[in-house]
Tab-separated table of C-alpha atoms in Angstrom:
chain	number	residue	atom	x	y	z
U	1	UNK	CA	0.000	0.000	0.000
U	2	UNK	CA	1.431	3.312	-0.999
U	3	UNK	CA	1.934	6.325	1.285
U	4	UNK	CA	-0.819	9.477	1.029
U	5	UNK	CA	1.060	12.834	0.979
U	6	UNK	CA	-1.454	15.898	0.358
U	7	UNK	CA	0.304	18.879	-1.030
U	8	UNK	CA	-0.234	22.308	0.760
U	9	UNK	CA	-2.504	23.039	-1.716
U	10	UNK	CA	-4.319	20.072	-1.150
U	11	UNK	CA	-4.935	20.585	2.172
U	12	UNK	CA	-5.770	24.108	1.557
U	13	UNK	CA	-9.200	22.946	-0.587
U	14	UNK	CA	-9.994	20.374	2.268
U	15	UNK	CA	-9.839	23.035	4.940
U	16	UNK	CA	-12.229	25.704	2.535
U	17	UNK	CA	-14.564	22.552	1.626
U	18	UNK	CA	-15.216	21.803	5.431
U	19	UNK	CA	-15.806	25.561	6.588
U	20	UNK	CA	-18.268	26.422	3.679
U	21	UNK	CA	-20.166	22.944	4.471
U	22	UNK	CA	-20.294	23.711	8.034
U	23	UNK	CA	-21.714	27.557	6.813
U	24	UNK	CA	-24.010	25.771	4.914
U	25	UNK	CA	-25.137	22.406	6.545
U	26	UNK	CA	-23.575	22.518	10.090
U	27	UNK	CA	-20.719	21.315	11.887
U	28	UNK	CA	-21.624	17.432	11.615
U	29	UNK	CA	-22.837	17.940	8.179
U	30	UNK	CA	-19.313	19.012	7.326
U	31	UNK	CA	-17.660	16.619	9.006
U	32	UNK	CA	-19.559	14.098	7.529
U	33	UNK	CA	-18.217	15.169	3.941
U	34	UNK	CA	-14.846	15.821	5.051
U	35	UNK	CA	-14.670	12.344	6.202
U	36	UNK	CA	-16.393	10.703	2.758
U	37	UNK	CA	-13.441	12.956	0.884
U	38	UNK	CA	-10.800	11.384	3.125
U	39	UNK	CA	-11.962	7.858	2.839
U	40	UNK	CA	-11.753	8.357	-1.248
U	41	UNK	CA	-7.954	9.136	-0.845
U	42	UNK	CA	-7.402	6.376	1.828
U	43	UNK	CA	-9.009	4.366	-1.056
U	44	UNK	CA	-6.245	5.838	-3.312
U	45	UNK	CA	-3.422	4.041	-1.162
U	46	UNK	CA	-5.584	0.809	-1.509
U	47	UNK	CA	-5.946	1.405	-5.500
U	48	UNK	CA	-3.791	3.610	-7.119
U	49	UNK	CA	-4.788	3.227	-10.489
U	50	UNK	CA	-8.493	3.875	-9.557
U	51	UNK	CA	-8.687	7.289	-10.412
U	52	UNK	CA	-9.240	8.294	-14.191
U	53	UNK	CA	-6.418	9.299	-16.276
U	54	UNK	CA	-6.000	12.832	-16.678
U	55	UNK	CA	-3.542	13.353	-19.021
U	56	UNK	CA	-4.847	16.082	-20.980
U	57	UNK	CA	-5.123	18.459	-17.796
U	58	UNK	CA	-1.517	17.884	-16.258
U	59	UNK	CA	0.996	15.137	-17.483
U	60	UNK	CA	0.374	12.052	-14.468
U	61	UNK	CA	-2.479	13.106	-13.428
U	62	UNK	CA	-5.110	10.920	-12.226
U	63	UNK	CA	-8.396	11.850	-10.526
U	64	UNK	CA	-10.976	10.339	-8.037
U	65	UNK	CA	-14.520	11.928	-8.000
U	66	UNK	CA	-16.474	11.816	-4.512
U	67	UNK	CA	-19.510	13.534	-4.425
U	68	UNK	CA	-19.304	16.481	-5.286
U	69	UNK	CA	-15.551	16.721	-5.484
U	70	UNK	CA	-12.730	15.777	-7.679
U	71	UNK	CA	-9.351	14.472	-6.423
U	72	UNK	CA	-6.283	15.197	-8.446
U	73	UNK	CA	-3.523	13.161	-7.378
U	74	UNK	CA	-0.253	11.750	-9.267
U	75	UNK	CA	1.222	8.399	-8.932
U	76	UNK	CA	4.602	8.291	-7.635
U	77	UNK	CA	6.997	5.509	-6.703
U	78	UNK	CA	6.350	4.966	-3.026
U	79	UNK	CA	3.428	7.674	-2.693
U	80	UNK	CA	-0.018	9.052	-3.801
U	81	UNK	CA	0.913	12.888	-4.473
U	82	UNK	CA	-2.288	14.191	-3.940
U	83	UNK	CA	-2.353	17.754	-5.681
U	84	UNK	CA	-5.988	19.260	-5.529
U	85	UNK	CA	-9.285	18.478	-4.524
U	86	UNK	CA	-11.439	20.656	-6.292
U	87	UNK	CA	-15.466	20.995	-7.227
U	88	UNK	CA	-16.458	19.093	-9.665
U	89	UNK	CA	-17.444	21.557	-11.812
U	90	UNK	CA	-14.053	23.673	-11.695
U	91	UNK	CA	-11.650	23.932	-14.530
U	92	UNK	CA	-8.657	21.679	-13.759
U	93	UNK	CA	-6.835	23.430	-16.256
U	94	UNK	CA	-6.845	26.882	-14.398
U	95	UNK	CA	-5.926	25.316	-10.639
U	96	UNK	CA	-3.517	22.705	-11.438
């Protein structure tokens, strides 16, 4: 099983996606989705190849819609580079 390492970036979108859910829907709400999000890149480290090439968007990319929510994430040796996690309906092109 391969290593999960969230870039900054990353991390960034997971913090944003939690406080507007919890602005939205509540505190459990929120935590509720952040945890669905998380278990979709835990599933990453399970299956690496599960996410959808992305080629066209960034060279190595792969992503991994939950929900809502689209993980970009890059295969590496010994680790799941996850890059993004971005609304579905965003333009990969313009945050990756």
């Amino acid at each position: 099983m391969r290593r999960i390492r969230k870039h900054a970036l990353a991390e960034s979108d997971l913090i944003g996606i939690w406080r507007y859910s919890y602005r939205r829907w509540g505190a459990a709400q929120a935590d509720k989705y952040l945890d669905e999000l998380d278990d979709g890149i835990q599933e990453l480290a399970r299956n690496p190849e599960s996410g959808a090439r992305r080629d066209y968007v960034r060279d190595g990319y792969r992503v991994l819609f939950v929900n809502r929510h689209a993980i970009y994430y890059k295969l590496m040796a010994s680790t799941i580079h996850v890059v993004r996690v971005l609304h579905g309906e965003m333009d990969p092109g313009k945050y990756l």
